[in-house]
Amino acid sequence: MFRLFMVLAVLFALLVAGFSSSTSVAAAPDQQKTFTAEQVAESTIFIYGQRPVLEQIRRNGVERGRITRFTSDGKTEEATYERRFVRGENADKDKVRLDQKMPTMEYSLIYGGGRLWGLINGAAFTPRQDAAASFLAQQHHSIETLLRYKENDSTLTLVGKEKQKGLDLYVLDLADKDKRNTRYYISSKSLRVLWLEYEEAPAAGATPVTYIRKFLDYRYAQSTLIPYRTILLEDGKPTQETRILTVTFGIKLDDSLFQNPEAAASYPFPTSGAKIETF
């Protein structure tokens, strides 16, 4: 019954998109099957939970899980994380706190008021550039970025439809107001984002890297759709896997969790011990 409901929901979403298009009723059949970038995006939003539901339920929450990193020497590093967030009217006004626990250290990266800083052992520090870039990339190149394209004043372009590995896909480009580009590969059958791709230099002056995020193990949490497993590839090599263990929306979070200590800029980023990274 649930699968039948979802199939009907997909068909309904595409029908709504079709009826809302500017294509004439008398247009040729091939033209009637052509959707715009906005129609594909809105249909995807419908499948992930519909815009009013997403705005209400995902307004704040706590996500906990595990991160596995694959190093260049073939070893793996494990960490647990807790991500707490409060959603603003757009991404610039979001508040995000990421706490990570590794075998040798614990630390937090916090974003709020358009700034990023960190805490380690109760002391504030300014994150190193590569760590900051990794954290912000998760904010700028994500499924949420697509689901909130209107709030963020982003521009959409439908590249077209293509087939990869037996999958029929919509290929959708998103450019945010700061000209950051993300390409989404969306299943034309389920309207789920299967993976996204973007290019970015990990640090100023560094050679740009092609990043791919693959989204797997989709499940419903409080009536919204979430991938519980994400794999990050850098220039085709898997470097990180994230698994969500629990996620709960609608939890009231104290604003002090996201406050920026006045001393944040006076502490250097730790240069010894385990390397601090983010997912």
XYZ file of N, CA and C in Angstrom:
837
model
N 0.822 -1.198 0.000
C 0.000 0.000 0.000
C 0.865 1.260 0.000
N 1.932 1.233 0.814
C 2.815 2.407 0.885
C 3.502 2.657 -0.449
N 3.977 1.560 -1.100
C 4.634 1.727 -2.405
C 3.656 2.276 -3.431
N 2.402 1.789 -3.380
C 1.393 2.277 -4.308
C 1.169 3.770 -4.091
N 1.122 4.185 -2.810
C 0.936 5.599 -2.504
C 2.067 6.433 -3.099
N 3.304 5.968 -2.967
C 4.441 6.729 -3.475
C 4.427 6.812 -5.000
N 4.047 5.719 -5.659
C 3.955 5.741 -7.128
C 2.919 6.759 -7.562
N 1.773 6.753 -6.878
C 0.721 7.715 -7.201
C 1.189 9.141 -6.930
N 1.967 9.308 -5.856
C 2.480 10.636 -5.522
C 3.406 11.152 -6.613
N 4.282 10.273 -7.127
C 5.197 10.669 -8.208
C 4.409 11.078 -9.441
N 3.422 10.266 -9.803
C 2.615 10.580 -10.978
C 1.872 11.897 -10.798
N 1.344 12.108 -9.588
C 0.630 13.342 -9.315
C 1.552 14.548 -9.442
N 2.774 14.405 -8.904
C 3.722 15.515 -8.957
C 4.059 15.893 -10.385
N 4.280 14.893 -11.216
C 4.609 15.174 -12.606
C 3.410 15.724 -13.375
N 2.215 15.246 -13.018
C 1.018 15.772 -13.657
C 0.821 17.242 -13.303
N 1.055 17.562 -12.030
C 0.952 18.959 -11.610
C 1.947 19.808 -12.368
N 3.169 19.281 -12.490
C 4.199 20.023 -13.223
C 3.792 20.207 -14.673
N 3.192 19.157 -15.256
C 2.781 19.238 -16.647
C 1.675 20.240 -16.858
N 0.668 20.258 -15.972
C -0.453 21.172 -16.106
C -0.031 22.616 -15.886
N 1.006 22.814 -15.054
C 1.439 24.179 -14.752
C 2.382 24.735 -15.804
N 2.764 23.931 -16.757
C 3.689 24.404 -17.792
C 2.955 25.320 -18.758
N 3.718 26.074 -19.496
C 3.149 27.010 -20.460
C 2.888 26.345 -21.793
N 3.097 25.043 -21.896
C 2.886 24.323 -23.146
C 1.410 24.285 -23.481
N 1.070 24.566 -24.685
C -0.322 24.567 -25.127
C -0.883 23.166 -25.111
N -2.211 23.042 -24.858
C -2.866 21.738 -24.871
C -2.783 21.119 -26.249
N -2.731 21.960 -27.225
C -2.703 21.455 -28.594
C -1.292 21.179 -29.080
N -0.301 21.298 -28.214
C 1.079 21.082 -28.635
C 1.301 19.631 -29.011
N 2.389 19.400 -29.733
C 2.716 18.048 -30.176
C 3.033 17.177 -28.986
N 2.859 15.831 -29.074
C 3.132 14.922 -27.959
C 4.533 15.064 -27.405
N 5.537 15.230 -28.276
C 6.910 15.352 -27.805
C 7.092 16.595 -26.944
N 6.401 17.681 -27.321
C 6.508 18.906 -26.548
C 5.847 18.760 -25.185
N 4.749 17.996 -25.122
C 4.039 17.819 -23.874
C 4.876 17.041 -22.849
N 5.828 16.261 -23.306
C 6.660 15.479 -22.413
C 7.890 16.254 -21.942
N 8.037 17.488 -22.391
C 9.192 18.281 -22.025
C 8.868 19.116 -20.787
N 9.669 18.916 -19.723
C 9.466 19.653 -18.491
C 10.545 20.713 -18.345
N 10.250 21.720 -17.578
C 11.223 22.770 -17.305
C 12.046 22.395 -16.069
N 13.114 23.153 -15.858
C 13.952 22.914 -14.673
C 13.148 23.098 -13.394
N 12.312 24.125 -13.356
C 11.499 24.383 -12.164
C 10.505 23.255 -11.914
N 9.929 22.697 -12.963
C 8.971 21.602 -12.793
C 9.637 20.354 -12.233
N 10.841 20.059 -12.709
C 11.573 18.909 -12.181
C 11.917 19.149 -10.714
N 12.390 20.360 -10.400
C 12.757 20.677 -9.016
C 11.538 20.619 -8.099
N 10.428 21.196 -8.514
C 9.227 21.206 -7.675
C 8.677 19.792 -7.486
N 8.761 18.961 -8.505
C 8.318 17.571 -8.372
C 9.209 16.811 -7.395
N 10.520 17.102 -7.434
C 11.443 16.481 -6.485
C 11.129 16.925 -5.058
N 10.862 18.214 -4.874
C 10.497 18.731 -3.554
C 9.235 18.038 -3.051
N 8.283 17.820 -3.926
C 7.041 17.131 -3.547
C 7.342 15.739 -3.005
N 8.241 15.020 -3.665
C 8.568 13.660 -3.240
C 9.311 13.651 -1.908
N 10.159 14.666 -1.669
C 10.925 14.707 -0.417
C 10.074 15.131 0.778
N 8.851 15.570 0.518
C 7.973 15.884 1.645
C 7.044 17.062 1.434
N 7.122 17.740 0.289
C 6.362 18.941 -0.023
C 6.917 20.136 0.750
N 6.932 21.292 0.099
C 7.572 22.467 0.676
C 7.002 22.858 2.049
N 5.688 22.954 2.260
C 5.185 23.328 3.597
C 5.598 22.333 4.680
N 5.601 21.040 4.358
C 5.986 20.019 5.333
C 7.469 20.136 5.664
N 8.291 20.315 4.646
C 9.728 20.457 4.871
C 10.028 21.683 5.722
N 9.349 22.796 5.456
C 9.584 24.023 6.211
C 9.164 23.868 7.668
N 8.093 23.135 7.897
C 7.597 22.984 9.260
C 8.384 21.940 10.043
N 8.589 20.766 9.438
C 9.203 19.655 10.172
C 10.716 19.804 10.266
N 11.355 20.249 9.198
C 12.816 20.354 9.196
C 13.313 21.712 9.662
N 12.516 22.417 10.409
C 12.921 23.742 10.892
C 14.115 23.656 11.841
N 14.176 22.589 12.624
C 15.331 22.356 13.487
C 15.414 20.862 13.771
N 16.560 20.411 14.237
C 16.686 18.989 14.509
C 18.081 18.567 14.929
N 18.185 17.276 15.217
C 19.445 16.661 15.634
C 19.657 15.393 14.834
N 20.846 15.267 14.277
C 21.217 14.086 13.478
C 22.481 13.486 14.087
N 22.462 12.174 14.283
C 23.630 11.485 14.833
C 24.022 10.345 13.916
N 25.326 10.095 13.824
C 25.765 9.026 12.949
C 27.253 8.742 13.056
N 27.764 8.031 12.055
C 29.171 7.637 12.014
C 29.781 8.065 10.684
N 31.052 8.424 10.752
C 31.805 8.811 9.565
C 32.997 7.876 9.419
N 33.194 7.337 8.234
C 34.378 6.533 7.913
C 35.152 7.259 6.827
N 36.420 7.551 7.105
C 37.266 8.221 6.120
C 38.296 7.228 5.597
N 38.546 7.305 4.298
C 39.494 6.419 3.639
C 40.731 7.231 3.272
N 41.845 6.927 3.896
C 43.060 7.699 3.687
C 43.805 7.214 2.452
N 44.747 8.026 1.997
C 45.490 7.711 0.780
C 46.382 6.484 0.936
N 46.723 6.116 2.191
C 47.572 4.942 2.415
C 46.760 3.661 2.634
N 45.452 3.734 2.364
C 44.615 2.544 2.455
C 44.005 2.276 3.816
N 44.270 3.135 4.775
C 43.713 2.957 6.118
C 42.349 3.642 6.219
N 41.627 3.327 7.288
C 40.343 3.973 7.547
C 40.363 4.638 8.911
N 39.636 5.728 9.037
C 39.497 6.444 10.295
C 38.018 6.546 10.627
N 37.661 6.260 11.873
C 36.265 6.270 12.297
C 36.009 7.451 13.238
N 34.816 7.998 13.147
C 34.401 9.064 14.052
C 32.885 9.016 14.190
N 32.395 9.484 15.326
C 30.959 9.666 15.502
C 30.677 11.163 15.433
N 29.460 11.510 15.064
C 29.127 12.930 14.960
C 27.712 13.185 15.455
N 27.497 14.422 15.824
C 26.166 14.919 16.143
C 26.019 16.274 15.460
N 25.006 16.389 14.654
C 24.771 17.634 13.911
C 23.451 18.235 14.380
N 23.526 19.458 14.919
C 22.335 20.171 15.360
C 22.166 21.423 14.497
N 20.934 21.731 14.160
C 20.719 22.848 13.245
C 19.396 23.549 13.515
N 19.374 24.821 13.164
C 18.161 25.637 13.162
C 18.088 26.290 11.795
N 17.010 26.072 11.121
C 16.857 26.539 9.750
C 16.367 27.987 9.722
N 17.095 28.850 8.988
C 16.691 30.242 8.828
C 15.827 30.416 7.595
N 15.482 31.661 7.307
C 14.641 31.909 6.132
C 15.402 31.651 4.839
N 16.735 31.625 4.914
C 17.573 31.180 3.800
C 18.851 30.599 4.387
N 19.686 30.021 3.519
C 20.873 29.308 4.001
C 21.844 30.216 4.756
N 21.901 31.500 4.376
C 22.809 32.417 5.048
C 22.441 32.616 6.515
N 21.176 32.384 6.852
C 20.699 32.611 8.212
C 20.533 31.316 8.990
N 20.987 30.201 8.407
C 20.962 28.926 9.123
C 21.970 28.941 10.269
N 21.715 28.089 11.256
C 22.661 27.849 12.348
C 22.941 26.353 12.387
N 24.209 25.991 12.347
C 24.599 24.585 12.308
C 25.746 24.354 13.276
N 25.632 23.303 14.060
C 26.727 22.903 14.943
C 27.029 21.430 14.694
N 28.285 21.143 14.367
C 28.734 19.782 14.105
C 29.755 19.382 15.160
N 29.389 18.433 16.016
C 30.295 17.902 17.033
C 30.809 16.549 16.550
N 32.133 16.371 16.576
C 32.727 15.105 16.166
C 33.611 14.555 17.277
N 33.555 13.242 17.418
C 34.350 12.555 18.425
C 35.211 11.515 17.741
N 36.525 11.699 17.854
C 37.500 10.771 17.296
C 38.231 10.095 18.448
N 38.985 9.027 18.175
C 39.696 8.336 19.271
C 40.637 9.236 20.052
N 41.196 10.251 19.397
C 42.212 11.076 20.059
C 41.731 12.474 20.438
N 40.539 12.879 19.976
C 40.098 14.240 20.268
C 38.610 14.409 20.000
N 38.048 15.476 20.571
C 36.680 15.894 20.312
C 36.696 17.380 19.963
N 35.861 17.783 19.042
C 35.825 19.191 18.655
C 34.482 19.506 18.018
N 34.220 20.801 17.855
C 32.968 21.264 17.259
C 33.268 22.329 16.219
N 32.514 22.323 15.143
C 32.525 23.405 14.177
C 31.123 24.000 14.172
N 31.054 25.318 14.213
C 29.781 26.003 14.378
C 29.646 27.097 13.325
N 28.466 27.116 12.691
C 28.172 28.144 11.685
C 26.954 28.943 12.141
N 27.083 30.254 12.125
C 25.967 31.111 12.497
C 26.294 32.553 12.177
N 25.274 33.296 11.766
C 25.509 34.697 11.439
C 26.449 34.886 10.270
N 26.515 33.889 9.391
C 27.398 33.974 8.235
C 28.856 33.725 8.540
N 29.171 33.247 9.766
C 30.561 32.999 10.151
C 30.734 31.557 10.607
N 31.972 31.072 10.500
C 32.310 29.718 10.922
C 33.448 29.782 11.935
N 33.300 29.063 13.046
C 34.349 28.983 14.047
C 34.311 27.599 14.689
N 35.252 27.362 15.619
C 35.311 26.047 16.232
C 35.558 26.100 17.723
N 35.294 24.958 18.364
C 35.577 24.787 19.788
C 36.296 23.461 19.979
N 37.347 23.468 20.790
C 38.048 22.239 21.125
C 38.474 22.317 22.592
N 38.057 21.330 23.360
C 38.349 21.304 24.794
C 37.915 22.600 25.487
N 36.798 23.152 25.033
C 36.260 24.360 25.637
C 36.871 25.646 25.146
N 37.926 25.573 24.323
C 38.587 26.766 23.798
C 38.174 26.997 22.350
N 38.037 28.259 21.980
C 37.637 28.608 20.616
C 38.851 28.647 19.695
N 38.649 28.351 18.426
C 39.725 28.452 17.438
C 39.147 28.809 16.088
N 40.000 29.318 15.242
C 39.630 29.618 13.867
C 40.008 28.430 12.999
N 39.052 27.794 12.341
C 39.355 26.586 11.561
C 40.336 26.859 10.423
N 41.158 25.852 10.181
C 42.068 25.902 9.042
C 41.249 25.978 7.762
N 41.810 26.513 6.711
C 41.063 26.769 5.486
C 40.470 25.507 4.871
N 41.226 24.405 4.848
C 40.710 23.200 4.212
C 39.558 22.603 5.021
N 39.647 22.692 6.372
C 38.563 22.192 7.205
C 37.316 23.041 7.037
N 37.508 24.355 6.955
C 36.376 25.257 6.753
C 35.726 25.007 5.391
N 36.556 24.799 4.363
C 36.027 24.558 3.019
C 35.211 23.275 2.963
N 35.683 22.240 3.663
C 34.965 20.971 3.690
C 33.612 21.114 4.376
N 33.592 21.836 5.493
C 32.336 22.049 6.217
C 31.355 22.844 5.367
N 31.815 23.938 4.774
C 30.924 24.802 4.002
C 30.448 24.138 2.721
N 31.267 23.249 2.153
C 30.844 22.532 0.946
C 29.630 21.674 1.228
N 29.568 21.110 2.441
C 28.413 20.316 2.837
C 27.156 21.179 2.894
N 27.314 22.450 3.210
C 26.174 23.365 3.251
C 25.793 23.857 1.856
N 26.794 24.110 1.020
C 26.548 24.726 -0.287
C 26.173 23.728 -1.368
N 26.609 22.477 -1.221
C 26.368 21.464 -2.255
C 25.669 20.266 -1.612
N 24.382 20.335 -1.496
C 23.626 19.300 -0.800
C 22.241 19.154 -1.416
N 21.507 18.152 -0.973
C 20.119 18.003 -1.400
C 19.299 19.182 -0.898
N 19.576 19.635 0.334
C 18.851 20.776 0.890
C 19.011 22.008 0.014
N 20.171 22.158 -0.612
C 20.407 23.298 -1.488
C 19.400 23.317 -2.631
N 19.071 22.138 -3.147
C 18.069 22.040 -4.207
C 16.658 22.248 -3.653
N 16.366 21.631 -2.521
C 15.025 21.726 -1.950
C 14.667 23.163 -1.555
N 15.694 23.989 -1.322
C 15.460 25.371 -0.893
C 15.956 26.375 -1.936
N 15.899 25.991 -3.200
C 16.458 26.850 -4.240
C 15.750 28.208 -4.303
N 14.452 28.239 -4.036
C 13.721 29.510 -4.080
C 14.130 30.421 -2.936
N 14.196 29.865 -1.713
C 14.569 30.662 -0.556
C 15.969 31.259 -0.721
N 16.837 30.534 -1.410
C 18.234 30.963 -1.561
C 18.488 31.758 -2.831
N 17.427 32.061 -3.578
C 17.552 32.838 -4.825
C 18.517 32.184 -5.811
N 18.436 30.867 -5.909
C 19.298 30.134 -6.839
C 18.654 30.039 -8.219
N 19.485 29.796 -9.210
C 19.031 29.680 -10.595
C 19.162 28.231 -11.055
N 18.124 27.712 -11.700
C 18.108 26.331 -12.173
C 18.201 26.273 -13.698
N 18.899 25.252 -14.178
C 18.973 24.977 -15.611
C 18.819 23.485 -15.819
N 17.875 23.090 -16.654
C 17.715 21.674 -16.974
C 18.642 21.333 -18.129
N 19.685 20.559 -17.830
C 20.650 20.172 -18.857
C 19.994 19.221 -19.850
N 19.135 18.318 -19.339
C 18.430 17.389 -20.204
C 18.178 16.069 -19.500
N 17.814 15.086 -20.304
C 17.622 13.733 -19.798
C 18.697 12.848 -20.381
N 19.201 11.923 -19.581
C 20.195 10.993 -20.087
C 20.079 9.667 -19.350
N 20.771 8.675 -19.878
C 20.741 7.348 -19.287
C 22.153 6.964 -18.882
N 22.330 6.585 -17.606
C 23.613 6.127 -17.103
C 23.404 4.849 -16.309
N 24.177 3.830 -16.637
C 24.125 2.545 -15.928
C 22.694 2.011 -15.822
N 21.945 2.191 -16.910
C 20.586 1.693 -16.949
C 19.572 2.571 -16.243
N 19.999 3.735 -15.755
C 19.107 4.643 -15.037
C 18.717 5.808 -15.917
N 17.439 6.119 -15.950
C 16.951 7.304 -16.657
C 17.007 8.482 -15.697
N 17.691 9.544 -16.103
C 17.987 10.634 -15.185
C 17.616 11.996 -15.765
N 17.155 12.880 -14.891
C 17.126 14.303 -15.193
C 18.444 14.871 -14.690
N 19.088 15.697 -15.499
C 20.328 16.355 -15.099
C 20.022 17.831 -14.931
N 20.188 18.306 -13.692
C 19.761 19.651 -13.337
C 20.934 20.419 -12.749
N 21.193 21.608 -13.280
C 22.251 22.464 -12.745
C 21.651 23.547 -11.865
N 22.319 23.806 -10.730
C 21.903 24.870 -9.818
C 23.076 25.805 -9.603
N 22.827 27.092 -9.745
C 23.830 28.122 -9.446
C 23.256 29.015 -8.354
N 23.954 29.110 -7.217
C 23.443 29.960 -6.152
C 23.829 31.415 -6.419
N 23.405 32.305 -5.526
C 23.621 33.737 -5.767
C 25.100 34.122 -5.717
N 25.945 33.231 -5.134
C 27.386 33.473 -5.117
C 28.111 32.728 -6.238
N 27.326 32.252 -7.211
C 27.855 31.588 -8.418
C 28.519 30.242 -8.132
N 28.141 29.603 -7.026
C 28.594 28.230 -6.788
C 27.667 27.296 -7.543
N 28.265 26.344 -8.264
C 27.486 25.479 -9.145
C 27.440 24.042 -8.625
N 26.260 23.432 -8.714
C 26.068 22.033 -8.343
C 25.228 21.370 -9.423
N 25.637 20.197 -9.856
C 24.861 19.427 -10.844
C 24.209 18.237 -10.142
N 22.901 18.095 -10.323
C 22.126 17.034 -9.684
C 21.695 15.994 -10.720
N 21.815 14.735 -10.338
C 21.349 13.625 -11.159
C 20.146 13.015 -10.445
N 18.974 13.201 -11.046
C 17.707 12.863 -10.409
C 17.025 11.750 -11.194
N 16.622 10.701 -10.509
C 15.914 9.602 -11.164
C 14.606 10.118 -11.743
N 14.373 9.843 -13.026
C 13.126 10.284 -13.649
C 11.941 9.437 -13.188
N 12.223 8.289 -12.559
C 11.142 7.419 -12.074
C 10.753 7.748 -10.638
N 11.742 7.846 -9.753
C 11.440 8.084 -8.341
C 11.535 9.553 -7.951
N 12.195 10.368 -8.800
C 12.453 11.781 -8.522
C 13.334 11.994 -7.291
N 14.111 10.977 -6.935
C 15.094 11.109 -5.869
C 16.424 11.559 -6.456
N 17.159 12.364 -5.705
C 18.516 12.732 -6.108
C 19.409 11.525 -5.848
N 20.002 10.976 -6.900
C 20.863 9.803 -6.753
C 22.306 10.209 -6.467
N 22.736 11.293 -7.086
C 24.042 11.848 -6.744
C 24.119 13.287 -7.244
N 25.081 14.017 -6.722
C 25.355 15.371 -7.180
C 26.840 15.497 -7.442
N 27.197 16.533 -8.181
C 28.592 16.715 -8.580
C 28.922 18.207 -8.568
N 30.122 18.522 -8.116
C 30.580 19.905 -8.155
C 32.096 19.919 -8.207
N 32.657 21.043 -8.579
C 34.107 21.207 -8.667
C 34.525 22.359 -7.778
N 35.567 22.123 -6.986
C 35.976 23.141 -6.029
C 37.430 22.919 -5.638
N 38.145 24.013 -5.413
C 39.517 23.904 -4.912
C 39.466 23.731 -3.402
N 40.141 22.724 -2.842
C 40.106 22.498 -1.398
C 40.735 23.626 -0.593
N 41.591 24.424 -1.225
C 42.221 25.570 -0.570
C 42.589 26.592 -1.641
N 42.790 27.808 -1.233
C 43.130 28.869 -2.185
C 44.401 28.515 -2.947
N 44.328 28.619 -4.280
C 45.485 28.325 -5.109
C 45.674 26.865 -5.444
N 44.887 25.981 -4.822
C 45.017 24.545 -5.080
C 44.300 24.171 -6.381
N 44.668 23.029 -6.932
C 44.016 22.535 -8.150
C 42.585 22.118 -7.837
N 41.607 22.562 -8.625
C 40.217 22.185 -8.369
C 40.032 20.666 -8.407
N 39.168 20.186 -7.527
C 38.859 18.766 -7.408
C 37.406 18.558 -7.790
N 37.135 17.462 -8.504
C 35.750 17.106 -8.824
C 35.205 16.215 -7.710
N 34.162 16.689 -7.050
C 33.537 15.955 -5.947
C 32.208 15.365 -6.412
N 31.940 14.153 -5.973
C 30.659 13.499 -6.222
C 30.121 12.993 -4.886
N 28.869 13.316 -4.585
C 28.196 12.770 -3.408
C 27.088 11.833 -3.876
N 27.185 10.572 -3.463
C 26.167 9.585 -3.808
C 25.246 9.382 -2.614
N 23.945 9.310 -2.891
C 22.944 9.188 -1.835
C 22.253 7.834 -1.924
N 22.310 7.088 -0.812
C 21.819 5.713 -0.783
C 20.951 5.491 0.451
N 20.304 4.348 0.480
C 19.513 3.919 1.638
C 18.497 4.982 2.050
N 17.642 5.354 1.113
C 16.612 6.354 1.405
C 15.563 5.785 2.350
N 15.175 6.581 3.347
C 14.110 6.212 4.278
C 13.299 7.464 4.615
N 12.106 7.220 5.175
C 11.282 8.341 5.614
C 11.480 8.598 7.102
N 11.627 9.877 7.448
C 11.738 10.307 8.844
C 10.769 11.467 9.034
N 9.754 11.243 9.861
C 8.747 12.258 10.132
C 8.179 12.838 8.828
N 7.796 11.941 7.951
C 7.115 12.266 6.686
C 8.005 12.939 5.650
N 9.320 12.967 5.874
C 10.228 13.531 4.880
C 11.270 12.489 4.493
N 11.751 12.590 3.266
C 12.647 11.584 2.699
C 14.103 11.965 2.940
N 14.891 10.987 3.431
C 16.290 11.245 3.790
C 17.166 10.077 3.341
N 18.335 10.351 2.729
C 19.304 9.281 2.466
C 20.121 9.014 3.727
N 20.086 7.795 4.204
C 20.791 7.465 5.448
C 22.257 7.097 5.198
N 22.643 7.005 3.959
C 24.038 6.679 3.642
C 24.501 7.583 2.511
N 25.656 8.213 2.703
C 26.226 9.111 1.696
C 27.685 8.750 1.481
N 28.091 8.696 0.226
C 29.491 8.403 -0.114
C 30.052 9.603 -0.872
N 31.213 10.087 -0.432
C 31.885 11.207 -1.082
C 33.078 10.689 -1.874
N 33.170 11.096 -3.139
C 34.301 10.744 -3.994
C 35.024 12.021 -4.403
N 36.339 11.958 -4.425
C 37.158 13.072 -4.862
C 37.980 12.612 -6.058
N 37.723 13.237 -7.212
C 38.354 12.834 -8.472
C 38.201 11.326 -8.691
N 37.012 10.820 -8.407
C 36.679 9.420 -8.674
C 37.043 8.438 -7.580
N 37.746 8.885 -6.536
C 38.158 7.985 -5.457
C 37.301 8.210 -4.215
N 36.722 7.142 -3.656
C 35.928 7.314 -2.432
C 36.826 7.717 -1.266
N 36.456 8.793 -0.581
C 37.252 9.290 0.533
C 36.482 9.314 1.849
N 35.172 9.193 1.770
C 34.403 9.294 3.008
C 33.010 8.681 2.859
N 32.562 8.024 3.906
C 31.215 7.472 3.942
C 30.549 7.913 5.243
N 29.338 8.419 5.123
C 28.582 8.878 6.288
C 27.311 8.065 6.412
N 27.053 7.568 7.614
C 25.827 6.806 7.882
C 25.061 7.480 9.013
N 23.821 7.817 8.745
C 22.953 8.370 9.777
C 22.429 7.228 10.630
N 22.533 7.375 11.941
C 21.979 6.382 12.860
C 20.598 6.801 13.346
N 20.467 8.063 13.741
C 19.177 8.594 14.161
C 19.049 10.040 13.697
N 17.838 10.453 13.414
C 17.566 11.847 13.090
C 16.200 12.198 13.656
N 16.122 13.333 14.326
C 14.878 13.778 14.938
C 14.687 15.260 14.645
N 13.532 15.588 14.089
C 13.213 16.977 13.792
C 12.267 17.533 14.852
N 12.220 18.866 14.919
C 11.279 19.520 15.817
C 11.749 19.637 17.247
N 13.050 19.433 17.482
C 13.596 19.543 18.835
C 14.015 20.995 19.095
N 13.580 21.543 20.211
C 13.965 22.905 20.560
C 15.428 22.926 20.982
N 16.198 23.822 20.375
C 17.628 23.921 20.649
C 17.951 25.281 21.251
N 18.757 25.267 22.298
C 19.149 26.505 22.961
C 20.061 27.309 22.035
N 19.779 28.594 21.901
C 20.552 29.442 20.995
C 22.012 29.552 21.419
N 22.309 29.278 22.691
C 23.695 29.363 23.165
C 24.596 28.342 22.475
N 24.003 27.274 21.928
C 24.790 26.265 21.221
C 25.490 26.845 19.997
N 24.926 27.925 19.451
C 25.422 28.475 18.195
C 26.066 29.853 18.369
N 26.247 30.273 19.605
C 26.829 31.592 19.836
C 28.332 31.579 19.594
N 28.815 32.657 19.021
C 30.229 32.779 18.672
C 30.995 33.428 19.829
N 31.906 32.688 20.472
C 32.702 33.286 21.555
C 33.537 34.447 21.023
N 33.666 35.494 21.807
C 34.422 36.681 21.366
C 35.886 36.341 21.113
N 36.372 35.276 21.782
C 37.800 34.934 21.657
C 38.085 34.017 20.486
N 37.096 33.749 19.629
C 37.278 32.746 18.583
C 38.458 33.040 17.679
N 38.652 34.314 17.353
C 39.698 34.643 16.391
C 41.095 34.601 16.995
N 41.191 34.494 18.332
C 42.511 34.588 18.968
C 43.186 33.244 19.154
N 42.473 32.132 18.858
C 43.061 30.812 19.049
C 43.456 30.219 17.710
N 44.675 29.726 17.569
C 45.079 29.107 16.311
C 44.450 27.734 16.155
N 44.354 27.304 14.934
C 43.870 25.951 14.671
C 44.920 24.951 15.139
N 44.545 23.876 15.834
C 45.531 22.898 16.319
C 46.362 22.342 15.170
N 47.671 22.295 15.366
C 48.547 21.806 14.311
C 49.142 20.445 14.626
N 48.886 19.934 15.822
C 49.417 18.629 16.181
C 48.280 17.666 16.478
N 48.595 16.371 16.528
C 47.561 15.382 16.805
C 46.779 15.046 15.565
N 45.555 14.523 15.773
C 44.738 14.076 14.655
C 44.320 15.262 13.791
N 44.217 15.016 12.518
C 43.777 16.047 11.587
C 42.281 16.251 11.721
N 41.863 17.488 11.820
C 40.439 17.791 11.954
C 39.841 17.925 10.567
N 38.798 17.149 10.317
C 38.099 17.198 9.047
C 36.607 17.227 9.331
N 35.827 17.470 8.307
C 34.387 17.461 8.444
C 33.781 16.647 7.325
N 32.521 16.287 7.536
C 31.822 15.588 6.454
C 30.960 16.579 5.719
